[in-house]
Amino acid sequence: MAAALPLVLLVLLLLGPVGRGHAEPPRDSLREELVITPLPSGDVAATFQFRTRWDSELQREEGTDHNFLRYAVLPREVVCTENLTPWKKLLPCSSKAGLSVLLKADRLFHTSYHSQAVHIRPVCRNARCTSVSWELRQTLSVVFDAFVTGQGKKDWSLFRMFSRTLTEPCPLASESRVYVDITGYNQDNETLEVTPPPTTTYQDVILGARKTYAVYDLLDTAVINNSRNLNLQLKWKSPPESEAPPVPFLHAQRYVSGYGLQNGKLNTLLYNTHPHRAFPVLLLDTVPWHLRLYVHTLTITSKGKDNKPSYVHYQPAQDRLQPHLLEMLIQLPANSATKVSIQFERALLKWTEYTPDPNHGFYVSPSVISALVPSTVAAKPVDWEESPLFKSLYPVSDSSSYFVRLYTEPLLVNLPTPDFSMPYNVICLTCTVVAVCYGSFYNLLTRTFHIEEPSTGGLAKRLANLIRRARGVPPL
Amino acid sequence: MGLLSDPVRRRALARLVLRLNAPLCVLSYVAGIAWFLALAFPPLTQRTYMSENAMGSTMVEEQFAGGERARSFARDFAAHRRKTGALPVAWLERTMRSVGLEVYTQSFSRKLPFPDETRERYMVAGTNVYGILRAPRAASTESLVLTVPCGPDSTNSQAVGLLLALAAHFRGQIYWAKDIIFLVTEQDLLGTEAWLEAYHDTNVTGMQSSPLQGRAGAIQAALALELSSDVVTSLDVAVEGLNGQLPNLDLLNLFQTFCQKGGLLCTLQGKLQPQDWTSVDGPLQGLQTLLLMTLQQASGRPHGAHGLFLRYRVEALTIRGINSFRQYKYDLVAVGKALEGMFRKLNHLLERLHQSFFFYVLPALSRFVSIGLYMPAAGFLLLVLGLKALELWMQLHEAGAGPQEAGGASGPGPPLPPAQSVGLASLVAPLLISQAMGLALYVLPVLGQHVATQHFPVAEAEAVVLTLLAIYAAGLALPHSAHRVMSAQAPDRGWMALKLVALIYLALQLACVALTNFSLGFLLAATMVPAAALTHPCGPRPLYAALLVLTSPAATLLGCLFLWRELQEAPLSLAEGWQLFLAALAQGVLDHHTYGALLFPLLALGLYPCWLLFWNVLFWK
């Protein structure tokens, strides 16, 4: 994430002024929205989305292969305040007005989940796509933890969550809305109460379930002008039972098994909890080269039986150049857990290739699982421009299924690590031992020793030597 | 090396070794023992110090105040446990969920190779419960473990109570960077082993268990807690793990830091650390602790639930609350604060604990002896074997060269090849027979238990132990059977060659053992080396035989049991000692099968056959 941000900034600096300088006024300059979803456990999820669009004079290049996908990941990077500040600066109103006043770092990082993203893409302005607009979409999702931030209480308000309230819309925004998920509560106001009461509601099918949202439009003067600020409040009238949350149809888990520093096994568990529908998933794994995968050990089992993938694409790693790439299309039987496992050997790195903290371990990036999950409720085809922004987080391909992309947890694998604290001693000692002992012992073992009695020789030789000495020549 | 390549000087050196062999051996043995005893004294023991930077300066303020909560959890747990008669799994799940953890259970079962007599169990089944506290905004790549083993004879209710109270406190904090797993295992260490194997998805010991549903990345460190009273007078810490593995010394230093910070009374091997190291009393007390640790480590048994984590390269300790008759008592808050502090420090770790020593012995909690300083003790003892082997080699050499020299050849040539080969061929039979004996000792007791129980009125566990002893004793008849197979050429050279092989075999084994488990290597060397060096077929045979029997591995075990109880100030009577010896034998075999302890196979397949070779030498005809 941190690596992606400067790149995006650069793109903006280059292209931003060009877009603004265009003759036509920029269309649809900013849409912003906040979706608040109270969860049965008492936690609250909040998702911000800001979409900025501007026209560009940049012509679309002909002959570019747009099917060429690049994928890279930094599994170690943790998002922190340093990522939030530049991210906020990309917003047209910065954090001065509109929904972005709620973006206070100390609250956003006092949560149990935090995800921040920047998407930039060209959008065609006409059917032939000869001219494009640029779209910058920024999303931020946080989950407030009832145990930590709520001190065990399950009632929420904007002020409690963000220590701010909404006062005015961003003047540049063409749309500025807050959606509150009130699915299942709104019939008789028995379990959950939202104040102020919503004027309009919005219904849609999200992830295969029908949802109802209360909508607050900040551009609607009635919403804010009554009290000069908007402090949304959620009150649970009868607190929900703290039971296990409903399990999604598709979820996954990943872990390393085995012990010791020579071999190991990468395991990915894919759960299909749908009671009667099987569906295929696409599993994409990139594994760094220093884990040498044994592809012949790739096993996929579901319900105790071998599950043969219908498609496998494997690109082996090259040392220090490229990682392993393993892509598989696997059919998940209904109501099953599928285990994908592959063995690996840990490679020895060159001593300069270790990270500064090698005993921490080396990260293996998450598997990516993409699937079309069967839906119970038929979704209508949507018009992306008209529907709320958050619909774009839940793409629907057809009416009978919805698309899900999951990332498993990254893995931490220990490689055999030399003791960097005393390489000098070790090298010196080893060299000495090898030089002194090995050489001498080898010498002793391969030679045979005979004692030669020093013979003084005959009279003639002695005489000859006497003469030679007198001549100054070495004796015989 | 020039010394050796010159034949004249080589001969002079050989004569020196031959002539001074006995005094050199005695000197070396005495030096080895003296060096070991000196390990408890200041120039060799050093003060411990924290090596890991991330845990260096104490900047942690402990805020745990859930003592009352811990006690009420403990009371509820004990009540539910009494009601169900086993681990109250449902109650634990509910409670862990109510404090905000992600809760999973794991059921396991294991059929022991033979019934465990002390605990009366054969088919062991149980359920482990664990809750994971997910670190906020982290990706679950690393975790820490707090575990409480529960078993039929260790209730540990207060430990479970404290674990739950700590979980509730930890859940409210925002600073966690690593997930924390709170694990309550049933059936003591078997449950821990089952959980660890399932977590790492391996099967080392033939355990049957359900796969784990929740994981939390690579475990960085683990603490095991044992508490059975609301107040404690002191905390005892156990470090010795399976096969004598030890955790990184920094983990122990961390424990000691928080002992000092909280003003807690902390002990090692149940002994307080001496205050005064300048006089003789302090080091003498340290020597007792050192001997206790040596005995514990040599046993190769995990000295607490932490011992099983070490195989998976997870640094771990067991902390035991002791409630004795001292005046000052600490309540659960003090213990909880120490644990909170340790967890917060471990949470700071960037890398796995690796900075400090992995090989050490401890004469006190704050003193250690590193591997470089204790290895000479074992080295001196092994030198005796080397010197003896050298003497025998030279005698063989001379014996081979003797007739040749008498024949008038000039200078010592290499020994005659035919004479040599006769010596070696005669060694095959005793070597094979003694190894076969060792194999029988390893395999037969467990395999033949059913046959034994059918024909004799004994229980399975007794059958195993008695078969073990019977085979062990039967090995003493080896010389008679071995001699029948042997050709009777060159009798003198025969025993010399056999002893030479036996000495080298013993020296190699002991050296390998001493490198991985110093205590075991040293204890075996200290007992086996003198007898091995002295054994001789001529001379006072009954005396040698008595000495050899007294220093055989089984006798060493018996002796160690007496020494251990003596040091713990609970001396054994002879009958008790014998009972304890039988129990230890059964436990040793059981540990090998249930946890993969290597002491039993090492003794049965390595040292016992080697010892039989010496017995063979003694009764050479």
PDB file of C-alpha atoms in Angstrom, chain A residues 76 78 108-114 145 147-148 253 255 257-259 267 269 271 339 356-360 363 409-412 414 436 440-441 444 449 451, chain B residues 1 4-5 7-8 10-11 97-100 136-137 139 141-142 171-174 199-202 204 212-215 218 220 311-313 350-352 354:
ATOM      1  CA  ARG A  76       4.812  -7.356   5.234  1.00  0.00           C
ATOM      2  CA  VAL A  78       1.182  -2.687   7.640  1.00  0.00           C
ATOM      3  CA  LEU A 108      -9.426   5.267  12.601  1.00  0.00           C
ATOM      4  CA  PHE A 109      -6.452   3.417  14.022  1.00  0.00           C
ATOM      5  CA  HIS A 110      -8.275   2.576  17.212  1.00  0.00           C
ATOM      6  CA  THR A 111     -10.222  -0.090  15.390  1.00  0.00           C
ATOM      7  CA  SER A 112      -9.989  -3.804  14.947  1.00  0.00           C
ATOM      8  CA  TYR A 113      -9.887  -3.692  11.164  1.00  0.00           C
ATOM      9  CA  HIS A 114      -8.518  -1.080   8.803  1.00  0.00           C
ATOM     10  CA  ASP A 145     -14.696  -3.070  18.029  1.00  0.00           C
ATOM     11  CA  PHE A 147     -14.955  -4.599  23.200  1.00  0.00           C
ATOM     12  CA  VAL A 148     -12.181  -2.091  22.803  1.00  0.00           C
ATOM     13  CA  GLN A 253      -7.644 -20.216   5.757  1.00  0.00           C
ATOM     14  CA  TYR A 255      -1.163 -22.080   7.280  1.00  0.00           C
ATOM     15  CA  SER A 257       2.596 -27.117   8.695  1.00  0.00           C
ATOM     16  CA  GLY A 258       5.507 -29.186   9.833  1.00  0.00           C
ATOM     17  CA  TYR A 259       8.422 -28.279  12.029  1.00  0.00           C
ATOM     18  CA  ASN A 267      -1.892 -25.631   3.249  1.00  0.00           C
ATOM     19  CA  LEU A 269      -8.307 -24.665   3.396  1.00  0.00           C
ATOM     20  CA  TYR A 271     -14.689 -23.868   2.877  1.00  0.00           C
ATOM     21  CA  LYS A 339      -7.531 -28.801   1.516  1.00  0.00           C
ATOM     22  CA  PRO A 356      18.001  -7.063   8.632  1.00  0.00           C
ATOM     23  CA  ASP A 357      15.849  -9.112  11.016  1.00  0.00           C
ATOM     24  CA  PRO A 358      16.190 -12.618   9.565  1.00  0.00           C
ATOM     25  CA  ASN A 359      14.960 -14.412  12.668  1.00  0.00           C
ATOM     26  CA  HIS A 360      11.588 -12.774  12.240  1.00  0.00           C
ATOM     27  CA  TYR A 363       6.668 -13.584   4.454  1.00  0.00           C
ATOM     28  CA  GLU A 409      -3.699 -14.412   5.644  1.00  0.00           C
ATOM     29  CA  PRO A 410      -0.016 -13.995   4.729  1.00  0.00           C
ATOM     30  CA  LEU A 411       2.358 -16.559   6.173  1.00  0.00           C
ATOM     31  CA  LEU A 412       5.539 -16.193   8.138  1.00  0.00           C
ATOM     32  CA  ASN A 414      11.452 -19.263   9.116  1.00  0.00           C
ATOM     33  CA  VAL A 436      45.796 -27.208  10.730  1.00  0.00           C
ATOM     34  CA  SER A 440      48.212 -32.706   8.869  1.00  0.00           C
ATOM     35  CA  PHE A 441      45.975 -35.697   9.400  1.00  0.00           C
ATOM     36  CA  LEU A 444      49.813 -38.598   8.273  1.00  0.00           C
ATOM     37  CA  PHE A 449      57.238 -43.773   7.231  1.00  0.00           C
ATOM     38  CA  ILE A 451      63.604 -44.956   8.935  1.00  0.00           C
TER      39      ILE A 451
ATOM     40  CA  MET B   1      51.638 -32.767  13.822  1.00  0.00           C
ATOM     41  CA  LEU B   4      53.574 -37.506  14.975  1.00  0.00           C
ATOM     42  CA  SER B   5      55.188 -37.656  11.587  1.00  0.00           C
ATOM     43  CA  PRO B   7      58.728 -41.923  13.963  1.00  0.00           C
ATOM     44  CA  VAL B   8      61.292 -41.507  16.681  1.00  0.00           C
ATOM     45  CA  ARG B  10      56.170 -40.794  17.842  1.00  0.00           C
ATOM     46  CA  ARG B  11      57.592 -43.756  19.604  1.00  0.00           C
ATOM     47  CA  ARG B  97     -16.821 -16.092  24.009  1.00  0.00           C
ATOM     48  CA  SER B  98     -18.284 -13.740  26.583  1.00  0.00           C
ATOM     49  CA  VAL B  99     -14.891 -12.139  27.183  1.00  0.00           C
ATOM     50  CA  GLY B 100     -14.614 -11.583  23.454  1.00  0.00           C
ATOM     51  CA  PRO B 136      -6.311  -5.413  15.871  1.00  0.00           C
ATOM     52  CA  ARG B 137      -5.404  -4.469  12.287  1.00  0.00           C
ATOM     53  CA  ALA B 139      -2.841 -10.156   9.690  1.00  0.00           C
ATOM     54  CA  THR B 141       0.974 -13.953  11.179  1.00  0.00           C
ATOM     55  CA  GLU B 142       2.389 -14.295  14.679  1.00  0.00           C
ATOM     56  CA  ARG B 171      -9.177  -8.070  25.086  1.00  0.00           C
ATOM     57  CA  GLY B 172      -9.787  -4.486  26.095  1.00  0.00           C
ATOM     58  CA  GLN B 173      -6.309  -3.322  25.066  1.00  0.00           C
ATOM     59  CA  ILE B 174      -5.441  -1.815  21.739  1.00  0.00           C
ATOM     60  CA  TYR B 199      -1.670 -26.877  15.054  1.00  0.00           C
ATOM     61  CA  HIS B 200       1.400 -27.843  13.057  1.00  0.00           C
ATOM     62  CA  ASP B 201      -0.585 -30.438  11.119  1.00  0.00           C
ATOM     63  CA  THR B 202       1.893 -33.217  11.789  1.00  0.00           C
ATOM     64  CA  VAL B 204       4.583 -37.524  15.460  1.00  0.00           C
ATOM     65  CA  LEU B 212      -8.067 -27.292  14.216  1.00  0.00           C
ATOM     66  CA  GLN B 213     -10.540 -24.777  12.884  1.00  0.00           C
ATOM     67  CA  GLY B 214      -8.723 -21.644  13.917  1.00  0.00           C
ATOM     68  CA  ARG B 215      -5.057 -20.785  13.698  1.00  0.00           C
ATOM     69  CA  ALA B 218       3.660 -18.805  13.736  1.00  0.00           C
ATOM     70  CA  GLN B 220       6.609 -17.019  18.866  1.00  0.00           C
ATOM     71  CA  ARG B 311      10.176 -29.277  19.597  1.00  0.00           C
ATOM     72  CA  TYR B 312       8.347 -26.798  17.387  1.00  0.00           C
ATOM     73  CA  ARG B 313      10.917 -24.091  18.082  1.00  0.00           C
ATOM     74  CA  LEU B 350      10.386  -8.216  16.380  1.00  0.00           C
ATOM     75  CA  GLU B 351      12.186 -11.488  15.818  1.00  0.00           C
ATOM     76  CA  ARG B 352      11.932 -14.848  17.447  1.00  0.00           C
ATOM     77  CA  HIS B 354      17.373 -16.012  19.412  1.00  0.00           C
TER      78      HIS B 354
END
